[in-house]
Amino acid sequence: MIEKIKILVVGCGNMGASHAQAYHDMPAFEIVGLVSRGESKKILNEKLGADYPLFDDYETALLATKPDAVCISTYPDTHEAYAIQAFEAGAHVFIEKPLADTVLGAQKVVEAANKAGKKLVVGYILRHHPSWIRFIEVAKTMGYPLVMRMNLNQQSQGYMWNVHRNLMKSLSPIVDCGVHYIDVMCQMTDAKPITVSAIGARLTDDIPRDNYNYGQLQIRFDDGSVGWYEAGWGPMISDTAFFVKDVIGPKGCVSIVAKEAAKAGNSDSVEAHTKTESLKVHYADIDGENNFTRADEWIDLTDEPDHQELCNREQTFFMQAIQEDLDLSKSMQDAVNSLQIAIACDESVKTGNIVKL
């Protein structure tokens, strides 16, 4: 019988609560503690109908529980230090994206994982979504170069505006969310990114003076492919066309069409961010009269996991990585690379310059 993986959950907000739910429901895991600075750990304990040990301080929890693994879902400015402490304590780490708030920090986390001989899984949730996997597969059939267009603007209010303001104490929207979609673009092209440029605007005094709550980035790849990503957070952000996910190539294009998730009022819904519902595939084949010779194809996606199920699948992968000793070297390097691109975009916003990679 395989022993349970003793897991310490650090950060009990949106993502931390979802991951804790997965651990609570999975026989392979045993939660040995919940850690947060505020009341979220108590609320989560009640939601789970559990009596897990509660801690205000991470170091205290790490020493007291001696976990086999740590789940880190705190704000990005703590990721580097918390992950390295976990590895030094002999624990595997699941960590929410981005891996750190600097490229050097991300590299140090990977080095610590390798030194400790422990697993590091980064929360790139779209890598576990069957519809996004299919989206990438179809995009690769469209020929090269590719034009990749993606956005996720969030008209946040209430609790989500509090979350976004706290996030912007350390990172901009195009870094925090952009790493997801940069990762997708890099999977679609397999080409080397060579330059980035980006613009941004600070639309509120509610965030630090050196940050911005709207941004758009552009990436050029060495195969001629280009990609852009746009992200904005706040009550002033438009929710018109906030959900654009499509890819164009010489042979046609493929688009995610999320009819329900893309409705007005859903832009700050975590549940809606991963919904796909269907893919529309358009073929560029034409005859001598320039008329299309192939009808557009609709791919209805039957395996459409909700947000909690996606977190369950992430944690199943984390379990397998530990139990089956999976080689995670490529995924770790991919996490560093996508962050490096996103940070370069942030530099471009602040300097007004094109940044070479």
GROMACS .gro file of C-alpha atoms in nm:
model
  357
    1MET     CA    1   0.000   0.000   0.000
    2ILE     CA    2   0.136   0.342  -0.101
    3GLU     CA    3   0.168   0.579   0.195
    4LYS     CA    4  -0.030   0.901   0.187
    5ILE     CA    5   0.152   1.216   0.078
    6LYS     CA    6   0.146   1.456   0.373
    7ILE     CA    7   0.073   1.798   0.221
    8LEU     CA    8   0.094   2.145   0.377
    9VAL     CA    9  -0.133   2.400   0.205
   10VAL     CA   10   0.005   2.754   0.211
   11GLY     CA   11  -0.237   3.024   0.094
   12CYS     CA   12  -0.608   2.955   0.130
   13GLY     CA   13  -0.763   3.200  -0.118
   14ASN     CA   14  -0.912   3.113  -0.458
   15MET     CA   15  -0.651   2.872  -0.592
   16GLY     CA   16  -0.532   2.747  -0.254
   17ALA     CA   17  -0.887   2.656  -0.157
   18SER     CA   18  -0.940   2.466  -0.483
   19HIS     CA   19  -0.616   2.273  -0.442
   20ALA     CA   20  -0.701   2.197  -0.079
   21GLN     CA   21  -1.039   2.061  -0.191
   22ALA     CA   22  -0.855   1.830  -0.432
   23TYR     CA   23  -0.621   1.706  -0.159
   24HIS     CA   24  -0.914   1.664   0.082
   25ASP     CA   25  -1.097   1.443  -0.168
   26MET     CA   26  -0.799   1.240  -0.294
   27PRO     CA   27  -0.702   0.926  -0.098
   28ALA     CA   28  -0.336   0.972  -0.195
   29PHE     CA   29  -0.302   1.296   0.006
   30GLU     CA   30  -0.330   1.386   0.372
   31ILE     CA   31  -0.353   1.755   0.459
   32VAL     CA   32  -0.135   1.824   0.763
   33GLY     CA   33  -0.195   2.197   0.788
   34LEU     CA   34  -0.350   2.510   0.637
   35VAL     CA   35  -0.147   2.831   0.641
   36SER     CA   36  -0.263   3.188   0.581
   37ARG     CA   37  -0.212   3.527   0.740
   38GLY     CA   38  -0.583   3.603   0.765
   39GLU     CA   39  -0.913   3.427   0.822
   40SER     CA   40  -0.917   3.235   0.493
   41LYS     CA   41  -0.774   2.921   0.653
   42LYS     CA   42  -1.061   2.906   0.904
   43ILE     CA   43  -1.318   2.963   0.631
   44LEU     CA   44  -1.158   2.688   0.422
   45ASN     CA   45  -1.151   2.445   0.715
   46GLU     CA   46  -1.524   2.500   0.764
   47LYS     CA   47  -1.593   2.461   0.393
   48LEU     CA   48  -1.409   2.129   0.390
   49GLY     CA   49  -1.591   2.017   0.703
   50ALA     CA   50  -1.251   1.939   0.851
   51ASP     CA   51  -1.038   2.012   1.155
   52TYR     CA   52  -0.697   2.051   0.996
   53PRO     CA   53  -0.426   2.227   1.200
   54LEU     CA   54  -0.419   2.601   1.128
   55PHE     CA   55  -0.109   2.819   1.114
   56ASP     CA   56  -0.045   3.192   1.073
   57ASP     CA   57   0.326   3.148   1.003
   58TYR     CA   58   0.475   2.936   0.723
   59GLU     CA   59   0.808   2.854   0.889
   60THR     CA   60   0.631   2.743   1.205
   61ALA     CA   61   0.398   2.520   1.003
   62LEU     CA   62   0.687   2.368   0.806
   63LEU     CA   63   0.872   2.274   1.124
   64ALA     CA   64   0.563   2.148   1.305
   65THR     CA   65   0.414   1.935   1.028
   66LYS     CA   66   0.725   1.799   0.848
   67PRO     CA   67   0.531   1.755   0.523
   68ASP     CA   68   0.621   1.537   0.225
   69ALA     CA   69   0.495   1.813  -0.004
   70VAL     CA   70   0.394   2.179   0.008
   71CYS     CA   71   0.130   2.354  -0.202
   72ILE     CA   72   0.211   2.726  -0.240
   73SER     CA   73  -0.076   2.950  -0.354
   74THR     CA   74   0.034   3.276  -0.195
   75TYR     CA   75   0.111   3.606  -0.369
   76PRO     CA   76   0.403   3.587  -0.615
   77ASP     CA   77   0.647   3.791  -0.405
   78THR     CA   78   0.663   3.502  -0.153
   79HIS     CA   79   0.700   3.217  -0.404
   80GLU     CA   80   1.077   3.206  -0.427
   81ALA     CA   81   1.145   3.207  -0.054
   82TYR     CA   82   0.863   2.967   0.034
   83ALA     CA   83   0.958   2.714  -0.235
   84ILE     CA   84   1.326   2.713  -0.144
   85GLN     CA   85   1.240   2.665   0.224
   86ALA     CA   86   1.019   2.370   0.133
   87PHE     CA   87   1.294   2.204  -0.071
   88GLU     CA   88   1.546   2.260   0.207
   89ALA     CA   89   1.299   2.088   0.440
   90GLY     CA   90   1.291   1.786   0.207
   91ALA     CA   91   0.945   1.847   0.057
   92HIS     CA   92   0.814   1.834  -0.298
   93VAL     CA   93   0.647   2.155  -0.419
   94PHE     CA   94   0.336   2.242  -0.615
   95ILE     CA   95   0.343   2.617  -0.676
   96GLU     CA   96   0.096   2.848  -0.844
   97LYS     CA   97   0.218   3.047  -1.143
   98PRO     CA   98   0.423   3.253  -1.182
   99LEU     CA   99   0.710   3.050  -1.041
  100ALA     CA  100   0.861   3.366  -0.886
  101ASP     CA  101   0.844   3.743  -0.929
  102THR     CA  102   1.187   3.760  -1.096
  103VAL     CA  103   1.366   3.541  -1.350
  104LEU     CA  104   1.662   3.496  -1.116
  105GLY     CA  105   1.423   3.392  -0.842
  106ALA     CA  106   1.261   3.133  -1.070
  107GLN     CA  107   1.602   2.993  -1.162
  108LYS     CA  108   1.693   2.967  -0.794
  109VAL     CA  109   1.374   2.770  -0.725
  110VAL     CA  110   1.453   2.523  -1.005
  111GLU     CA  111   1.809   2.488  -0.877
  112ALA     CA  112   1.679   2.420  -0.526
  113ALA     CA  113   1.444   2.151  -0.660
  114ASN     CA  114   1.727   1.981  -0.846
  115LYS     CA  115   1.963   2.005  -0.550
  116ALA     CA  116   1.704   1.852  -0.317
  117GLY     CA  117   1.604   1.585  -0.569
  118LYS     CA  118   1.241   1.680  -0.522
  119LYS     CA  119   0.955   1.745  -0.763
  120LEU     CA  120   0.851   2.095  -0.868
  121VAL     CA  121   0.516   2.131  -1.046
  122VAL     CA  122   0.407   2.480  -1.154
  123GLY     CA  123   0.035   2.554  -1.179
  124TYR     CA  124  -0.001   2.592  -1.554
  125ILE     CA  125  -0.362   2.478  -1.541
  126LEU     CA  126  -0.418   2.498  -1.918
  127ARG     CA  127  -0.164   2.217  -1.967
  128HIS     CA  128  -0.414   1.986  -1.799
  129HIS     CA  129  -0.720   2.104  -1.993
  130PRO     CA  130  -0.804   1.859  -2.275
  131SER     CA  131  -0.965   2.132  -2.486
  132TRP     CA  132  -0.661   2.360  -2.467
  133ILE     CA  133  -0.440   2.063  -2.550
  134ARG     CA  134  -0.659   2.007  -2.859
  135PHE     CA  135  -0.646   2.379  -2.941
  136ILE     CA  136  -0.266   2.363  -2.949
  137GLU     CA  137  -0.271   2.044  -3.157
  138VAL     CA  138  -0.502   2.196  -3.421
  139ALA     CA  139  -0.302   2.522  -3.428
  140LYS     CA  140   0.008   2.320  -3.518
  141THR     CA  141  -0.168   2.192  -3.833
  142MET     CA  142  -0.219   2.544  -3.970
  143GLY     CA  143   0.137   2.579  -4.101
  144TYR     CA  144   0.396   2.840  -4.010
  145PRO     CA  145   0.437   3.122  -3.936
  146LEU     CA  146   0.148   3.156  -3.694
  147VAL     CA  147  -0.036   3.466  -3.576
  148MET     CA  148  -0.152   3.404  -3.219
  149ARG     CA  149  -0.409   3.641  -3.068
  150MET     CA  150  -0.519   3.607  -2.706
  151ASN     CA  151  -0.657   3.819  -2.426
  152LEU     CA  152  -0.815   3.798  -2.083
  153ASN     CA  153  -0.950   4.132  -1.965
  154GLN     CA  154  -1.125   4.122  -1.628
  155GLN     CA  155  -1.382   4.381  -1.520
  156SER     CA  156  -1.316   4.300  -1.157
  157GLN     CA  157  -1.526   4.419  -0.867
  158GLY     CA  158  -1.587   4.326  -0.504
  159TYR     CA  159  -1.365   4.047  -0.378
  160MET     CA  160  -1.186   4.003  -0.711
  161TRP     CA  161  -1.080   4.368  -0.719
  162ASN     CA  162  -0.924   4.316  -0.375
  163VAL     CA  163  -0.740   4.012  -0.512
  164HIS     CA  164  -0.618   4.201  -0.818
  165ARG     CA  165  -0.501   4.505  -0.620
  166ASN     CA  166  -0.303   4.277  -0.390
  167LEU     CA  167  -0.148   4.098  -0.689
  168MET     CA  168  -0.044   4.430  -0.839
  169LYS     CA  169   0.168   4.506  -0.535
  170SER     CA  170   0.423   4.275  -0.695
  171LEU     CA  171   0.327   4.203  -1.059
  172SER     CA  172   0.134   4.346  -1.353
  173PRO     CA  173  -0.157   4.163  -1.522
  174ILE     CA  174   0.049   4.080  -1.831
  175VAL     CA  175   0.306   3.904  -1.614
  176ASP     CA  176   0.074   3.728  -1.370
  177CYS     CA  177  -0.175   3.603  -1.632
  178GLY     CA  178   0.046   3.639  -1.937
  179VAL     CA  179   0.271   3.349  -1.841
  180HIS     CA  180  -0.020   3.110  -1.912
  181TYR     CA  181  -0.072   3.231  -2.266
  182ILE     CA  182   0.295   3.284  -2.343
  183ASP     CA  183   0.339   2.920  -2.244
  184VAL     CA  184   0.060   2.825  -2.488
  185MET     CA  185   0.222   3.026  -2.770
  186CYS     CA  186   0.559   2.862  -2.710
  187GLN     CA  187   0.395   2.518  -2.731
  188MET     CA  188   0.224   2.614  -3.058
  189THR     CA  189   0.540   2.728  -3.237
  190ASP     CA  190   0.829   2.536  -3.081
  191ALA     CA  191   1.027   2.834  -3.217
  192LYS     CA  192   1.266   3.061  -3.033
  193PRO     CA  193   1.124   3.396  -2.915
  194ILE     CA  194   1.361   3.672  -3.025
  195THR     CA  195   1.207   4.009  -2.929
  196VAL     CA  196   0.918   4.147  -2.726
  197SER     CA  197   0.747   4.483  -2.706
  198ALA     CA  198   0.464   4.595  -2.485
  199ILE     CA  199   0.249   4.889  -2.378
  200GLY     CA  200   0.064   4.956  -2.056
  201ALA     CA  201  -0.152   5.212  -1.879
  202ARG     CA  202  -0.211   5.293  -1.512
  203LEU     CA  203  -0.583   5.360  -1.490
  204THR     CA  204  -0.624   5.394  -1.114
  205ASP     CA  205  -0.446   5.538  -0.811
  206ASP     CA  206  -0.542   5.223  -0.617
  207ILE     CA  207  -0.223   5.046  -0.730
  208PRO     CA  208   0.148   5.122  -0.681
  209ARG     CA  209   0.280   5.416  -0.884
  210ASP     CA  210   0.527   5.197  -1.071
  211ASN     CA  211   0.266   4.945  -1.186
  212TYR     CA  212  -0.015   4.941  -1.443
  213ASN     CA  213  -0.347   4.758  -1.459
  214TYR     CA  214  -0.378   4.737  -1.839
  215GLY     CA  215  -0.115   4.592  -2.068
  216GLN     CA  216  -0.064   4.441  -2.409
  217LEU     CA  217   0.243   4.247  -2.523
  218GLN     CA  218   0.378   4.131  -2.858
  219ILE     CA  219   0.627   3.850  -2.921
  220ARG     CA  220   0.829   3.776  -3.237
  221PHE     CA  221   0.962   3.423  -3.295
  222ASP     CA  222   1.250   3.316  -3.516
  223ASP     CA  223   1.019   3.119  -3.749
  224GLY     CA  224   0.828   3.439  -3.834
  225SER     CA  225   0.544   3.367  -3.594
  226VAL     CA  226   0.401   3.654  -3.390
  227GLY     CA  227   0.175   3.664  -3.089
  228TRP     CA  228  -0.004   3.920  -2.878
  229TYR     CA  229  -0.168   3.903  -2.540
  230GLU     CA  230  -0.378   4.167  -2.365
  231ALA     CA  231  -0.481   4.181  -2.000
  232GLY     CA  232  -0.653   4.440  -1.785
  233TRP     CA  233  -0.783   4.429  -1.427
  234GLY     CA  234  -1.025   4.663  -1.253
  235PRO     CA  235  -1.378   4.803  -1.237
  236MET     CA  236  -1.307   5.032  -1.533
  237ILE     CA  237  -1.201   4.755  -1.774
  238SER     CA  238  -1.428   4.685  -2.071
  239ASP     CA  239  -1.588   4.340  -2.084
  240THR     CA  240  -1.653   4.372  -2.458
  241ALA     CA  241  -1.442   4.116  -2.646
  242PHE     CA  242  -1.257   4.025  -2.327
  243PHE     CA  243  -1.222   3.663  -2.438
  244VAL     CA  244  -1.022   3.629  -2.761
  245LYS     CA  245  -0.832   3.306  -2.828
  246ASP     CA  246  -0.746   3.237  -3.191
  247VAL     CA  247  -0.456   3.134  -3.410
  248ILE     CA  248  -0.402   3.204  -3.780
  249GLY     CA  249  -0.163   3.021  -4.012
  250PRO     CA  250  -0.111   2.982  -4.388
  251LYS     CA  251  -0.359   2.692  -4.398
  252GLY     CA  252  -0.638   2.861  -4.201
  253CYS     CA  253  -0.726   2.943  -3.843
  254VAL     CA  254  -0.864   2.791  -3.525
  255SER     CA  255  -1.055   2.978  -3.256
  256ILE     CA  256  -1.192   2.899  -2.914
  257VAL     CA  257  -1.560   2.991  -2.911
  258ALA     CA  258  -1.683   3.009  -2.553
  259LYS     CA  259  -2.042   3.116  -2.600
  260GLU     CA  260  -2.142   3.103  -2.234
  261ALA     CA  261  -1.809   3.187  -2.071
  262ALA     CA  262  -1.763   3.493  -2.294
  263LYS     CA  263  -2.095   3.653  -2.200
  264ALA     CA  264  -2.097   3.996  -2.038
  265GLY     CA  265  -2.047   3.978  -1.662
  266ASN     CA  266  -1.820   3.673  -1.673
  267SER     CA  267  -1.490   3.852  -1.728
  268ASP     CA  268  -1.370   3.826  -1.366
  269SER     CA  269  -1.507   3.473  -1.313
  270VAL     CA  270  -1.229   3.224  -1.243
  271GLU     CA  271  -1.468   2.951  -1.359
  272ALA     CA  272  -1.507   3.115  -1.701
  273HIS     CA  273  -1.136   3.166  -1.769
  274THR     CA  274  -1.068   2.807  -1.872
  275LYS     CA  275  -1.395   2.727  -2.048
  276THR     CA  276  -1.370   2.648  -2.417
  277GLU     CA  277  -1.698   2.478  -2.516
  278SER     CA  278  -1.605   2.446  -2.885
  279LEU     CA  279  -1.333   2.507  -3.144
  280LYS     CA  280  -1.405   2.665  -3.482
  281VAL     CA  281  -1.162   2.555  -3.753
  282HIS     CA  282  -1.146   2.751  -4.079
  283TYR     CA  283  -0.953   2.621  -4.382
  284ALA     CA  284  -0.789   2.857  -4.633
  285ASP     CA  285  -0.823   2.616  -4.931
  286ILE     CA  286  -0.962   2.797  -5.238
  287ASP     CA  287  -1.033   2.705  -5.600
  288GLY     CA  288  -0.947   2.887  -5.922
  289GLU     CA  289  -1.224   3.138  -5.855
  290ASN     CA  290  -1.090   3.206  -5.503
  291ASN     CA  291  -1.390   3.036  -5.345
  292PHE     CA  292  -1.344   2.822  -5.037
  293THR     CA  293  -1.341   2.450  -5.107
  294ARG     CA  294  -1.375   2.327  -4.748
  295ALA     CA  295  -1.648   2.415  -4.503
  296ASP     CA  296  -1.561   2.545  -4.158
  297GLU     CA  297  -1.543   2.268  -3.899
  298TRP     CA  298  -1.685   2.284  -3.548
  299ILE     CA  299  -1.521   2.065  -3.288
  300ASP     CA  300  -1.756   2.021  -2.994
  301LEU     CA  301  -1.558   1.953  -2.680
  302THR     CA  302  -1.719   1.689  -2.466
  303ASP     CA  303  -1.455   1.668  -2.191
  304GLU     CA  304  -1.504   2.014  -2.046
  305PRO     CA  305  -1.381   2.007  -1.684
  306ASP     CA  306  -1.486   2.287  -1.452
  307HIS     CA  307  -1.233   2.482  -1.247
  308GLN     CA  308  -1.235   2.239  -0.955
  309GLU     CA  309  -1.194   1.937  -1.182
  310LEU     CA  310  -0.896   2.107  -1.349
  311CYS     CA  311  -0.736   2.154  -1.008
  312ASN     CA  312  -0.809   1.788  -0.935
  313ARG     CA  313  -0.626   1.693  -1.255
  314GLU     CA  314  -0.331   1.916  -1.166
  315GLN     CA  315  -0.301   1.746  -0.829
  316THR     CA  316  -0.335   1.401  -0.986
  317PHE     CA  317  -0.035   1.493  -1.201
  318PHE     CA  318   0.152   1.617  -0.892
  319MET     CA  319   0.078   1.284  -0.722
  320GLN     CA  320   0.203   1.091  -1.026
  321ALA     CA  321   0.518   1.304  -1.048
  322ILE     CA  322   0.601   1.209  -0.689
  323GLN     CA  323   0.495   0.845  -0.694
  324GLU     CA  324   0.631   0.761  -1.042
  325ASP     CA  325   0.942   0.983  -1.025
  326LEU     CA  326   0.851   1.169  -1.345
  327ASP     CA  327   1.117   1.376  -1.519
  328LEU     CA  328   0.998   1.737  -1.489
  329SER     CA  329   1.310   1.908  -1.623
  330LYS     CA  330   1.143   2.037  -1.941
  331SER     CA  331   0.831   2.168  -1.768
  332MET     CA  332   1.046   2.346  -1.508
  333GLN     CA  333   1.254   2.512  -1.780
  334ASP     CA  334   0.937   2.604  -1.969
  335ALA     CA  335   0.809   2.781  -1.657
  336VAL     CA  336   1.132   2.981  -1.631
  337ASN     CA  337   1.123   3.066  -2.003
  338SER     CA  338   0.762   3.189  -2.005
  339LEU     CA  339   0.834   3.405  -1.700
  340GLN     CA  340   1.148   3.544  -1.865
  341ILE     CA  341   0.940   3.650  -2.168
  342ALA     CA  342   0.670   3.804  -1.948
  343ILE     CA  343   0.926   3.996  -1.738
  344ALA     CA  344   1.089   4.123  -2.059
  345CYS     CA  345   0.747   4.251  -2.168
  346ASP     CA  346   0.712   4.430  -1.835
  347GLU     CA  347   1.053   4.592  -1.897
  348SER     CA  348   0.932   4.702  -2.240
  349VAL     CA  349   0.627   4.872  -2.089
  350LYS     CA  350   0.837   5.063  -1.838
  351THR     CA  351   1.118   5.163  -2.077
  352GLY     CA  352   0.926   5.202  -2.403
  353ASN     CA  353   1.190   4.990  -2.576
  354ILE     CA  354   1.181   4.668  -2.776
  355VAL     CA  355   1.356   4.403  -2.565
  356LYS     CA  356   1.574   4.133  -2.720
  357LEU     CA  357   1.563   3.789  -2.565
   0.00000   0.00000   0.00000
